[in-house]
Short mmCIF file of C-alpha atoms and ligand atoms in Angstrom, two decimals:
data_model
loop_
_atom_site.label_atom_id
_atom_site.label_comp_id
_atom_site.label_asym_id
_atom_site.label_seq_id
_atom_site.Cartn_x
_atom_site.Cartn_y
_atom_site.Cartn_z
CA MET M 1 122.81 86.99 123.01
CA ILE M 2 119.05 88.75 121.38
CA ARG M 3 118.48 84.76 120.48
CA THR M 4 119.03 82.86 124.00
CA VAL M 5 117.08 85.70 125.76
CA ILE M 6 114.08 84.29 122.91
CA ILE M 7 114.79 81.18 123.73
CA ARG M 8 114.55 81.84 127.28
CA ILE M 9 111.05 83.51 126.65
CA THR M 10 109.88 80.74 124.97
CA PHE M 11 110.30 78.38 127.77
CA PHE M 12 108.38 80.76 129.89
CA PHE M 13 105.40 81.14 128.08
CA THR M 14 103.34 78.81 126.83
CA LEU M 15 103.26 77.51 123.18
CA GLY M 16 99.88 78.77 122.74
CA LEU M 17 100.67 82.32 123.57
CA ILE M 18 103.46 82.23 121.14
CA ALA M 19 100.95 80.74 118.28
CA ILE M 20 98.49 83.52 118.90
CA SER M 21 100.41 86.17 118.90
CA CYS M 22 102.43 84.86 115.92
CA GLN M 23 99.18 84.67 114.24
CA GLU M 24 97.85 88.49 115.06
CA GLU M 25 101.22 89.61 115.01
CA GLN M 26 100.50 91.40 111.52
CA LYS M 27 97.35 92.87 112.56
CA LYS M 28 98.41 94.41 115.81
CA ARG M 29 101.90 96.27 115.04
CA ILE M 30 101.80 99.47 114.91
CA PRO M 31 103.73 101.44 112.32
CA MET M 32 106.06 102.89 114.74
CA PRO M 33 107.73 106.70 114.01
CA SER M 34 111.52 106.22 113.96
CA THR M 35 113.04 106.78 117.15
CA ASP M 36 116.70 107.58 117.88
CA LEU M 37 117.52 105.83 120.90
CA SER M 38 120.83 107.48 120.56
CA LYS M 39 119.23 110.90 121.44
CA ALA M 40 117.41 109.68 124.51
CA SER M 41 117.46 111.85 127.35
CA LEU M 42 119.26 109.03 129.69
CA ILE M 43 120.34 110.21 133.30
CA PRO M 44 123.16 108.77 134.20
CA LYS M 45 124.69 108.19 130.42
CA PRO M 46 124.79 103.64 130.13
CA LEU M 47 127.80 102.88 129.31
CA LYS M 48 126.96 101.30 125.69
CA MET M 49 123.97 101.96 123.43
CA VAL M 50 122.83 100.35 119.96
CA PRO M 51 120.26 102.28 118.63
CA THR M 52 117.90 99.90 116.09
CA ASN M 53 115.41 103.29 114.94
CA SER M 54 112.24 101.90 115.66
CA ALA M 55 110.01 101.37 119.08
CA PHE M 56 107.99 99.21 120.58
CA ALA M 57 104.81 100.79 121.11
CA LEU M 58 103.86 100.33 125.52
CA ASP M 59 99.95 100.68 125.33
CA GLN M 60 97.19 99.10 127.42
CA PHE M 61 97.97 95.34 125.52
CA THR M 62 101.24 95.57 127.32
CA ALA M 63 102.70 93.28 130.26
CA ILE M 64 104.89 92.52 132.95
CA TYR M 65 106.18 89.28 132.99
CA THR M 66 109.28 87.40 135.38
CA PRO M 67 110.71 84.04 136.42
CA LYS M 68 108.93 83.32 138.82
CA SER M 69 111.61 81.86 141.08
CA ALA M 70 114.33 84.60 140.42
CA THR M 71 113.92 86.78 144.10
CA GLY M 72 113.06 90.42 143.97
CA PHE M 73 111.86 90.35 140.44
CA GLU M 74 108.42 90.10 141.29
CA GLU M 75 108.56 93.29 143.54
CA VAL M 76 110.88 95.31 140.67
CA ALA M 77 108.60 94.46 137.83
CA HIS M 78 105.46 95.69 140.28
CA PHE M 79 107.60 98.75 141.32
CA LEU M 80 108.65 99.34 137.10
CA ALA M 81 104.08 98.56 136.89
CA ASP M 82 103.90 101.05 139.80
CA LYS M 83 105.97 104.18 138.34
CA LEU M 84 104.35 103.48 134.60
CA LYS M 85 101.18 103.92 135.95
CA ALA M 86 101.71 106.60 137.58
CA LYS M 87 103.23 108.60 134.08
CA THR M 88 100.74 107.09 131.55
CA ALA M 89 97.82 105.54 133.90
CA LEU M 90 98.10 102.37 132.28
CA ASP M 91 97.21 99.19 134.51
CA ILE M 92 99.93 97.10 132.95
CA PRO M 93 99.65 93.63 134.56
CA VAL M 94 102.43 91.68 136.11
CA ASN M 95 102.96 88.15 135.58
CA GLY M 96 98.77 87.77 134.30
CA GLN M 97 96.74 85.13 133.77
CA ASN M 98 94.54 86.23 130.90
CA SER M 99 97.31 86.46 128.17
CA ASN M 100 94.56 86.72 125.10
CA THR M 101 94.50 90.80 125.17
CA ILE M 102 98.42 91.22 125.59
CA GLU M 103 100.37 92.03 122.31
CA ARG M 104 103.36 93.24 123.56
CA ILE M 105 105.60 92.18 126.52
CA ILE M 106 108.19 93.20 128.87
CA TYR M 107 110.35 90.38 130.27
CA ILE M 108 112.34 91.19 133.57
CA ASN M 109 114.89 88.38 133.35
CA GLN M 110 116.94 86.69 135.70
CA SER M 111 120.37 85.90 133.54
CA ASP M 112 123.83 84.40 134.65
CA SER M 113 125.44 85.49 131.59
CA LEU M 114 129.13 86.19 132.45
CA GLU M 115 128.66 89.42 129.66
CA LEU M 116 126.82 90.98 132.94
CA ASP M 117 129.89 91.90 135.59
CA GLY M 118 128.79 92.83 138.62
CA ALA M 119 125.55 92.95 141.17
CA GLU M 120 124.27 96.36 139.44
CA ALA M 121 124.70 95.25 135.61
CA TYR M 122 122.03 94.65 133.27
CA GLN M 123 121.43 94.97 129.31
CA LEU M 124 118.14 96.05 128.11
CA TYR M 125 116.91 94.97 124.15
CA ILE M 126 113.87 96.90 122.79
CA ASN M 127 112.33 95.81 120.24
CA GLN M 128 108.99 96.20 118.48
CA ASP M 129 106.97 93.28 120.11
CA SER M 130 108.90 93.05 123.36
CA ILE M 131 111.52 94.35 125.97
CA ILE M 132 113.40 92.26 127.41
CA LEU M 133 115.98 93.32 130.68
CA ASN M 134 118.18 90.79 131.69
CA ALA M 135 120.14 90.70 135.13
CA ASN M 136 121.93 88.93 137.31
CA THR M 137 120.30 90.07 140.16
CA ALA M 138 116.98 92.06 140.70
CA GLU M 139 119.45 95.03 142.51
CA GLY M 140 120.93 94.96 138.41
CA ALA M 141 117.34 94.99 137.62
CA PHE M 142 115.87 98.12 139.77
CA ARG M 143 118.68 99.80 137.51
CA GLY M 144 117.60 98.60 134.57
CA ILE M 145 114.11 99.76 135.23
CA GLN M 146 114.80 103.38 135.95
CA THR M 147 116.24 103.42 132.41
CA LEU M 148 113.04 102.36 131.20
CA ARG M 149 110.95 104.26 132.85
CA GLN M 150 113.39 107.33 131.12
CA LEU M 151 112.74 105.97 127.93
CA VAL M 152 108.73 105.96 127.77
CA PRO M 153 108.26 109.81 126.58
CA HIS M 154 106.08 112.25 129.40
CA GLU M 155 103.31 112.20 126.31
CA SER M 156 101.04 109.77 124.38
CA ASN M 157 100.98 109.92 120.67
CA ASP M 158 97.37 108.79 119.94
CA THR M 159 97.53 109.58 115.69
CA LEU M 160 99.51 105.92 115.27
CA ALA M 161 96.64 103.67 117.12
CA ALA M 162 93.66 103.75 117.95
CA GLN M 163 94.49 103.89 121.69
CA LYS M 164 96.90 105.95 122.92
CA ILE M 165 100.50 104.64 122.86
CA TRP M 166 104.50 106.06 124.49
CA PRO M 167 106.57 104.33 121.94
CA VAL M 168 109.65 103.75 123.89
CA PRO M 169 112.66 103.95 121.54
CA SER M 170 114.18 100.34 120.44
CA GLY M 171 117.79 99.24 120.42
CA LYS M 172 120.34 97.43 122.73
CA ILE M 173 121.73 98.80 126.18
CA ILE M 174 124.75 97.49 127.88
CA ASP M 175 124.66 99.56 131.50
CA ASN M 176 126.98 98.74 134.50
CA PRO M 177 127.78 101.52 137.01
CA ASN M 178 131.53 103.08 136.84
CA PHE M 179 131.38 103.09 140.87
CA SER M 180 129.18 101.34 143.37
CA TYR M 181 129.21 103.84 145.83
CA ARG M 182 127.29 106.70 144.08
CA GLY M 183 126.28 108.67 147.31
CA SER M 184 123.89 111.91 148.94
CA MET M 185 124.13 112.98 152.42
CA LEU M 186 121.01 114.81 154.46
CA ASP M 187 122.07 116.73 156.88
CA VAL M 188 118.98 116.21 159.51
CA ALA M 189 120.73 117.83 162.77
CA ARG M 190 120.88 121.33 161.25
CA HIS M 191 116.93 121.16 160.53
CA PHE M 192 114.90 118.41 160.84
CA PHE M 193 113.02 116.79 157.78
CA SER M 194 109.66 114.35 158.40
CA VAL M 195 109.90 110.54 157.19
CA GLU M 196 107.75 111.64 154.45
CA ASP M 197 110.52 114.31 152.95
CA VAL M 198 113.19 111.31 153.01
CA LYS M 199 111.23 109.55 151.47
CA LYS M 200 110.11 111.71 148.49
CA TYR M 201 113.91 112.88 148.49
CA ILE M 202 114.87 108.61 148.07
CA ASP M 203 112.04 108.09 145.64
CA LEU M 204 113.80 111.09 143.13
CA LEU M 205 117.70 109.79 144.60
CA SER M 206 116.57 106.06 143.17
CA TYR M 207 115.34 106.94 139.55
CA TYR M 208 119.24 108.31 139.20
CA LYS M 209 120.35 105.19 140.09
CA ILE M 210 121.79 107.13 143.46
CA ASN M 211 122.32 103.67 146.17
CA ILE M 212 123.28 105.53 148.85
CA LEU M 213 121.58 108.03 151.49
CA HIS M 214 124.15 109.50 153.79
CA LEU M 215 121.99 110.62 157.13
CA HIS M 216 123.20 113.41 159.10
CA LEU M 217 122.08 112.21 162.36
CA SER M 218 123.50 114.50 164.96
CA ASP M 219 125.09 117.81 165.56
CA ASP M 220 125.88 120.57 168.31
CA GLN M 221 122.12 122.01 166.80
CA GLY M 222 120.17 118.55 167.32
CA TRP M 223 120.36 114.84 168.21
CA ARG M 224 117.75 112.98 165.22
CA ILE M 225 117.64 109.52 166.76
CA GLU M 226 115.67 107.61 169.41
CA ILE M 227 118.56 105.31 171.32
CA LYS M 228 116.06 103.63 173.79
CA SER M 229 118.56 103.49 176.54
CA TRP M 230 119.25 106.96 176.50
CA PRO M 231 116.39 109.03 175.87
CA ARG M 232 117.18 112.46 176.83
CA LEU M 233 118.85 112.61 173.66
CA THR M 234 115.79 113.11 171.13
CA GLU M 235 113.76 114.33 174.69
CA ILE M 236 115.91 116.94 175.18
CA GLY M 237 118.80 116.85 172.43
CA GLY M 238 116.40 116.57 169.80
CA SER M 239 114.15 119.43 170.63
CA THR M 240 115.85 122.97 168.42
CA GLU M 241 117.47 123.37 164.92
CA VAL M 242 118.91 126.21 163.81
CA GLY M 243 116.97 129.35 163.57
CA GLY M 244 114.56 128.15 166.75
CA GLU M 245 112.47 126.42 164.96
CA SER M 246 110.74 123.03 166.96
CA GLY M 247 113.67 120.41 166.10
CA GLY M 248 112.56 117.13 165.68
CA TYR M 249 113.96 113.15 165.43
CA TYR M 250 112.52 109.74 164.48
CA THR M 251 111.97 107.27 166.80
CA GLN M 252 113.42 103.84 165.80
CA GLU M 253 110.38 102.53 164.24
CA ASP M 254 110.50 105.64 161.72
CA TYR M 255 114.34 105.15 161.39
CA LYS M 256 113.25 101.74 160.29
CA GLU M 257 110.50 102.67 157.94
CA ILE M 258 113.12 104.76 156.14
CA VAL M 259 115.49 101.88 156.22
CA ARG M 260 112.62 99.66 154.53
CA TYR M 261 111.98 102.08 151.65
CA ALA M 262 115.28 102.78 150.93
CA ALA M 263 116.11 98.99 150.28
CA GLU M 264 112.35 98.72 148.22
CA ARG M 265 114.98 101.10 146.32
CA TYR M 266 118.48 99.16 146.69
CA MET M 267 119.59 101.65 148.39
CA THR M 268 121.58 101.99 151.32
CA ILE M 269 121.35 104.16 154.71
CA ILE M 270 124.57 105.46 156.38
CA PRO M 271 123.64 106.38 159.92
CA GLU M 272 126.06 109.29 161.28
CA ILE M 273 126.29 109.84 164.64
CA ASP M 274 129.07 112.91 164.17
CA MET M 275 131.64 112.99 167.28
CA PRO M 276 133.54 113.75 169.32
CA GLY M 277 133.15 117.67 168.02
CA HIS M 278 129.91 118.35 166.76
CA THR M 279 128.14 117.35 169.87
CA ASN M 280 126.52 119.87 172.13
CA ALA M 281 123.05 118.47 171.77
CA ALA M 282 124.16 115.19 173.64
CA SER M 283 125.76 116.66 175.95
CA VAL M 284 123.24 119.26 176.81
CA SER M 285 120.91 115.32 177.13
CA TYR M 286 123.82 114.06 178.84
CA PRO M 287 126.33 116.34 180.74
CA PHE M 288 129.10 113.91 181.84
CA LEU M 289 129.80 113.38 177.99
CA ASN M 290 131.19 117.14 177.87
CA GLY M 291 134.69 118.00 177.49
CA ASN M 292 134.77 121.51 176.64
CA GLY M 293 134.84 122.32 180.18
CA LYS M 294 131.97 124.39 179.52
CA THR M 295 128.05 123.95 181.43
CA PRO M 296 126.29 122.86 177.61
CA LYS M 297 123.36 124.85 176.68
CA LEU M 298 121.43 124.44 173.39
CA TYR M 299 122.23 125.83 170.86
CA GLU M 300 120.50 127.01 167.78
CA GLY M 301 122.96 129.47 165.79
CA MET M 302 125.82 127.81 162.88
CA ARG M 303 129.34 128.23 164.32
CA VAL M 304 131.13 125.10 164.60
CA GLY M 305 133.86 123.54 166.28
CA PHE M 306 133.22 124.15 169.96
CA SER M 307 131.81 121.23 171.54
CA THR M 308 133.65 117.32 172.51
CA PHE M 309 133.03 114.88 174.65
CA ASP M 310 135.20 113.77 176.97
CA THR M 311 138.01 111.54 175.23
CA ARG M 312 139.02 110.13 178.85
CA LYS M 313 136.15 108.98 180.11
CA ASP M 314 134.91 104.98 180.42
CA THR M 315 131.24 106.74 180.47
CA VAL M 316 131.63 108.10 177.47
CA TYR M 317 132.67 104.51 175.72
CA ALA M 318 130.05 102.72 177.15
CA PHE M 319 127.10 105.63 175.70
CA ILE M 320 128.94 105.18 172.29
CA ASP M 321 129.04 101.49 172.84
CA ASP M 322 125.21 101.80 173.73
CA VAL M 323 124.60 104.13 170.91
CA VAL M 324 126.05 102.53 168.17
CA ARG M 325 124.37 99.09 169.33
CA GLU M 326 121.09 99.90 169.11
CA ILE M 327 121.79 102.07 165.01
CA SER M 328 123.55 99.37 164.18
CA GLU M 329 121.07 96.68 164.95
CA MET M 330 118.24 98.82 162.55
CA THR M 331 120.64 99.05 160.41
CA PRO M 332 121.19 96.68 157.21
CA GLY M 333 123.90 98.38 155.23
CA PRO M 334 127.61 97.93 155.86
CA TYR M 335 128.82 101.30 157.37
CA PHE M 336 129.02 103.15 160.17
CA HIS M 337 129.57 107.10 159.51
CA MET M 338 131.31 108.45 162.96
CA GLY M 339 131.65 112.11 162.11
CA GLY M 340 135.26 112.96 163.40
CA ASP M 341 135.01 116.38 161.74
CA GLU M 342 136.05 119.88 163.18
CA SER M 343 137.08 119.37 166.66
CA HIS M 344 138.75 122.22 166.94
CA VAL M 345 138.35 122.08 171.16
CA THR M 346 139.69 118.12 171.22
CA LYS M 347 143.38 117.62 171.41
CA LYS M 348 145.01 115.83 169.07
CA ASN M 349 146.45 113.12 171.13
CA ASP M 350 142.81 112.72 172.77
CA TYR M 351 141.43 112.76 168.64
CA ILE M 352 143.62 109.93 167.90
CA TYR M 353 142.71 108.18 171.02
CA PHE M 354 138.93 108.39 170.77
CA VAL M 355 138.98 107.65 166.59
CA ASN M 356 140.96 104.31 167.50
CA LYS M 357 138.40 103.20 170.37
CA VAL M 358 134.87 103.75 168.23
CA GLU M 359 136.69 101.87 165.30
CA LYS M 360 136.98 98.99 167.83
CA ILE M 361 133.15 99.47 168.71
CA VAL M 362 132.06 100.19 165.09
CA GLN M 363 133.85 96.90 164.42
CA LYS M 364 132.52 95.36 166.88
CA TYR M 365 128.79 95.59 166.15
CA GLY M 366 129.72 94.29 162.57
CA LYS M 367 130.04 97.51 160.75
CA ARG M 368 132.99 99.32 158.51
CA MET M 369 133.49 102.90 159.83
CA ILE M 370 133.61 105.64 157.80
CA GLY M 371 134.46 109.51 159.07
CA TRP M 372 135.32 112.94 157.36
CA ASP M 373 138.73 113.38 156.55
CA GLU M 374 139.99 113.92 159.63
CA ILE M 375 140.19 110.49 161.05
CA ALA M 376 143.46 109.27 159.07
CA ASN M 377 145.26 111.28 161.57
CA ALA M 378 144.21 108.35 163.99
CA ASP M 379 145.38 104.64 163.81
CA ILE M 380 143.43 103.17 161.71
CA ASP M 381 142.65 100.11 160.23
CA SER M 382 142.50 99.99 156.34
CA THR M 383 139.16 98.62 156.44
CA SER M 384 137.45 102.02 157.68
CA ILE M 385 136.83 104.51 155.08
CA SER M 386 137.92 108.22 154.69
CA GLN M 387 135.11 110.83 153.49
CA TRP M 388 137.07 113.52 152.13
CA TRP M 389 135.72 116.84 152.37
CA ALA M 390 138.58 119.95 152.81
CA SER M 391 141.84 118.40 153.38
CA GLU M 392 143.83 117.17 150.42
CA GLU M 393 146.53 116.18 152.77
CA ASN M 394 144.22 113.95 155.07
CA ALA M 395 142.83 112.34 151.88
CA ARG M 396 146.78 111.20 150.73
CA LYS M 397 146.89 109.98 154.33
CA ALA M 398 143.89 107.55 153.97
CA VAL M 399 145.26 106.43 150.53
CA GLU M 400 148.92 105.95 152.34
CA LYS M 401 146.79 103.64 154.99
CA ASN M 402 145.59 101.72 151.45
CA MET M 403 141.89 103.17 153.17
CA LYS M 404 139.62 103.66 150.31
CA VAL M 405 138.24 107.09 149.73
CA ILE M 406 134.76 108.55 149.41
CA LEU M 407 134.95 111.57 147.14
CA SER M 408 133.15 114.96 148.93
CA PRO M 409 135.22 117.76 147.70
CA ALA M 410 133.22 120.72 149.01
CA LYS M 411 134.41 122.69 146.10
CA LYS M 412 133.06 120.30 143.75
CA ALA M 413 130.10 118.35 145.49
CA TYR M 414 128.76 120.10 148.41
CA LEU M 415 124.85 120.69 147.28
CA ASP M 416 125.36 123.18 150.45
CA MET M 417 126.95 125.92 148.51
CA GLN M 418 125.24 128.79 146.79
CA TYR M 419 124.52 128.72 142.77
CA ASP M 420 126.29 131.86 142.24
CA SER M 421 126.71 135.05 144.26
CA LEU M 422 122.36 135.89 144.24
CA SER M 423 121.78 132.41 145.37
CA LYS M 424 119.00 133.10 148.61
CA LEU M 425 120.45 129.79 149.90
CA GLY M 426 123.34 128.27 150.99
CA LEU M 427 126.43 129.07 151.81
CA HIS M 428 129.77 129.75 150.01
CA TRP M 429 132.94 129.02 152.56
CA ALA M 430 134.41 126.80 149.96
CA ALA M 431 132.84 127.89 146.61
CA TYR M 432 130.13 129.06 144.29
CA ILE M 433 128.76 125.53 142.07
CA PRO M 434 127.02 126.66 139.69
CA VAL M 435 125.51 123.73 137.53
CA ASP M 436 128.32 123.21 134.88
CA THR M 437 131.11 123.12 137.72
CA ALA M 438 128.88 120.48 139.42
CA TYR M 439 129.56 118.44 136.77
CA GLN M 440 132.64 119.41 135.23
CA TRP M 441 135.56 117.39 137.08
CA THR M 442 136.43 114.35 137.30
CA PRO M 443 136.30 111.98 140.06
CA GLU M 444 138.95 109.73 138.52
CA GLU M 445 141.64 111.99 138.20
CA TYR M 446 141.29 113.86 141.46
CA GLY M 447 144.31 112.88 143.15
CA ILE M 448 143.24 109.59 144.37
CA PRO M 449 144.40 105.89 143.13
CA MET M 450 141.51 104.50 141.07
CA GLU M 451 141.77 101.32 143.15
CA ASN M 452 141.20 103.80 146.43
CA ILE M 453 137.99 105.25 145.38
CA LEU M 454 135.04 103.78 146.89
CA GLY M 455 132.55 106.10 145.01
CA VAL M 456 131.44 110.11 144.86
CA GLU M 457 129.04 111.42 147.43
CA ALA M 458 127.26 114.99 147.49
CA PRO M 459 126.29 116.41 151.08
CA LEU M 460 123.56 118.72 151.71
CA TRP M 461 123.91 120.41 154.97
CA SER M 462 121.11 122.12 155.90
CA GLU M 463 121.61 125.17 157.71
CA THR M 464 120.03 127.31 155.39
CA ILE M 465 117.24 125.09 154.32
CA SER M 466 113.85 123.95 156.73
CA ASN M 467 111.80 122.72 154.48
CA ILE M 468 111.70 119.83 151.48
CA ASP M 469 111.41 123.16 148.84
CA GLU M 470 114.31 124.68 150.27
CA LEU M 471 116.06 121.24 149.99
CA GLU M 472 114.96 120.58 146.71
CA TYR M 473 115.80 123.64 145.51
CA LEU M 474 120.15 123.20 146.35
CA ALA M 475 120.11 119.72 145.29
CA PHE M 476 118.62 120.02 141.74
CA PRO M 477 119.63 119.54 139.65
CA ARG M 478 122.87 119.49 140.97
CA ILE M 479 122.33 115.89 142.51
CA ILE M 480 121.26 114.63 139.03
CA GLY M 481 124.95 115.33 137.57
CA TYR M 482 126.77 113.60 140.86
CA SER M 483 124.74 110.54 139.78
CA GLU M 484 126.63 110.96 136.09
CA LEU M 485 129.89 111.28 137.57
CA SER M 486 129.62 108.02 139.61
CA TRP M 487 128.02 106.16 137.38
CA SER M 488 129.17 106.76 133.81
CA THR M 489 132.89 106.53 132.74
CA SER M 490 134.68 109.40 132.08
CA GLU M 491 134.23 108.86 128.42
CA ASN M 492 130.52 108.96 128.51
CA ARG M 493 130.46 112.29 129.95
CA ASP M 494 129.98 115.67 128.55
CA TRP M 495 128.51 118.74 129.37
CA ASP M 496 127.36 119.93 126.15
CA ASN M 497 125.77 116.56 125.88
CA TYR M 498 124.50 116.56 128.99
CA LYS M 499 122.80 119.81 129.72
CA ILE M 500 120.54 119.04 126.50
CA ARG M 501 119.53 115.63 128.66
CA LEU M 502 119.11 117.73 132.01
CA ALA M 503 117.25 120.11 129.92
CA GLU M 504 114.90 117.47 129.39
CA GLN M 505 114.49 116.49 133.26
CA ALA M 506 112.02 119.27 133.60
CA PRO M 507 108.75 117.41 132.95
CA PHE M 508 109.55 114.87 135.47
CA LEU M 509 110.87 117.22 138.04
CA ASP M 510 107.54 118.98 137.54
CA ARG M 511 105.41 116.12 137.65
CA MET M 512 107.28 115.59 140.44
CA ASN M 513 106.26 118.86 141.92
CA VAL M 514 110.31 118.83 142.70
CA LYS M 515 111.42 123.01 143.08
CA TYR M 516 114.29 122.55 141.57
CA TYR M 517 116.78 125.57 140.91
CA PRO M 518 116.11 126.79 136.88
CA SER M 519 119.61 127.38 136.34
CA PRO M 520 119.95 129.84 133.27
CA LEU M 521 122.68 127.87 132.22
CA ILE M 522 120.67 125.59 130.94
CA ASP M 523 117.85 125.12 127.78
CA TRP M 524 114.98 124.09 130.34
CA LYS M 525 112.36 121.65 128.57
CA GLN M 526 109.06 123.07 128.36
CA SER M 527 106.11 120.83 130.08
CA ARG M 528 102.62 120.52 130.31
CA PHE M 529 103.07 120.35 133.88
CA SER M 530 103.41 123.13 136.62
CA TYR M 531 106.13 125.06 136.12
CA LYS M 532 106.79 126.93 139.66
CA THR M 533 110.19 127.64 141.46
CA ILE M 534 110.87 129.67 144.76
CA GLU M 535 112.75 132.18 143.15
CA LYS M 536 110.07 134.11 141.99
CA ASP M 537 113.06 137.42 140.79
C1 TNX F 601 131.14 121.80 157.01
S1 TNX F 601 131.56 118.71 155.94
C2 TNX F 601 131.36 120.80 157.61
C3 TNX F 601 129.61 121.10 158.84
C4 TNX F 601 129.12 122.48 158.09
C5 TNX F 601 129.46 121.85 156.56
C6 TNX F 601 128.59 123.40 156.06
C7 TNX F 601 132.01 118.60 157.59
C8 TNX F 601 132.46 117.56 157.43
N1 TNX F 601 131.48 119.98 158.36
O1 TNX F 601 129.63 120.87 159.41
O2 TNX F 601 127.24 122.02 157.76
O3 TNX F 601 130.30 122.62 156.57
O4 TNX F 601 128.71 123.83 154.02
#
């Protein structure tokens, strides 16, 4: 394999460059400490790793190259160069012309090798003088550069050479995700989070290879996405949030910017408009939508299950058609989430009628419908997807209908559950979820046949959090564990091994200014970056 790659490289470089590098090889090779790839703190853990106990010296004489014709690869290379610059301050050229000063290369290669089974698969070959990253697609290359970023040490080593170097442990990595759907959800309805906050979250999630961000865009307490044909939704429905704070919403331009930023990180945005329950904010804006028989008023509390759309009015479906159309037009991903949870004041027949109608609208706009587990009670298509949060019975019904299921069981995967009874943020209606409980369960053996599992998603509901620091406190470090639960195979997951790798994430999280919960279960690595937490006592 390495030989084929090397042959490819010789095609890519001029003979002159090869000749120069051969002559100078002896002189430029830096003695490397023995570095053991198998001890690298990679999360999620790759499928296979073969250490060769040497190292690649990342330094100012390193350059990145990509094949010119491969779509998206050059952008991936620039992304890597930017992130390496932020970490090391090195200015690493991408496809540069001036090869005289280059001694070591990172080659991000498009390869059609059959060994690379799947769009997100990649192989990394790290030698003393080259790093070769093979992927079928730019998406696979993007996942691969996250691994590479994690392999670059946080501190440089300047005892080995005149210049600063960052020794990257050598060896071979072969990787491919266990589940293609590795999700996170953010509730921007109970509390609104700015575009900037969402981007920071996306950037952190993508470092751990999470590829889905589901945005819960509407609820009783707020409507957060501009709909041009129904402007009062945001003018009125967007003005409130839990606890009387000021609300907010995304303009369509804002939403498109989130979608673009996520796409740059090979992450799909899934928009959710929750209905027929959780619709108070919509009904306050347009009272004809309301079906609970009371005059709707703006709501800033935390109760659930009191609102419903009127499911028997054509105008309600005309409204939904506009909403689904406008949002779908801005959403390149294949999914539209219709909520469907906790519609406690919608009669059962009305609920089923409603879900069936909305499914058709979603399909009309070319999307696959997702709904919370209750939707499996409707007469639903096998192409629609059920998100299991509460009811095993509903999850079974989905499997009987041969639907795919997203695993988000609240007692294991809810990021808004408190870590323990002392946690200041979060709820505990489903469970307390300390960092080990969040990690120590097996999605593959949770009662759903493997062929029905689409993937795992960790929802972050925002009743108790109102700013990015609080968001990060509940999400981190648990979301890092969910990334491993959905990417790595069960044979590669082990709490005792994981908790050591998790401890090593502290320098990254600190450098990114992430206010994670410093769980006492983890022996956090101290870092030279500032170490602050929002919980002082
Ligand atoms: C249940 S999960 C809900 C949400 C709440 C959450 C709080 C789900 C589909 N519904 O409306 O925010 O619990 O943990």
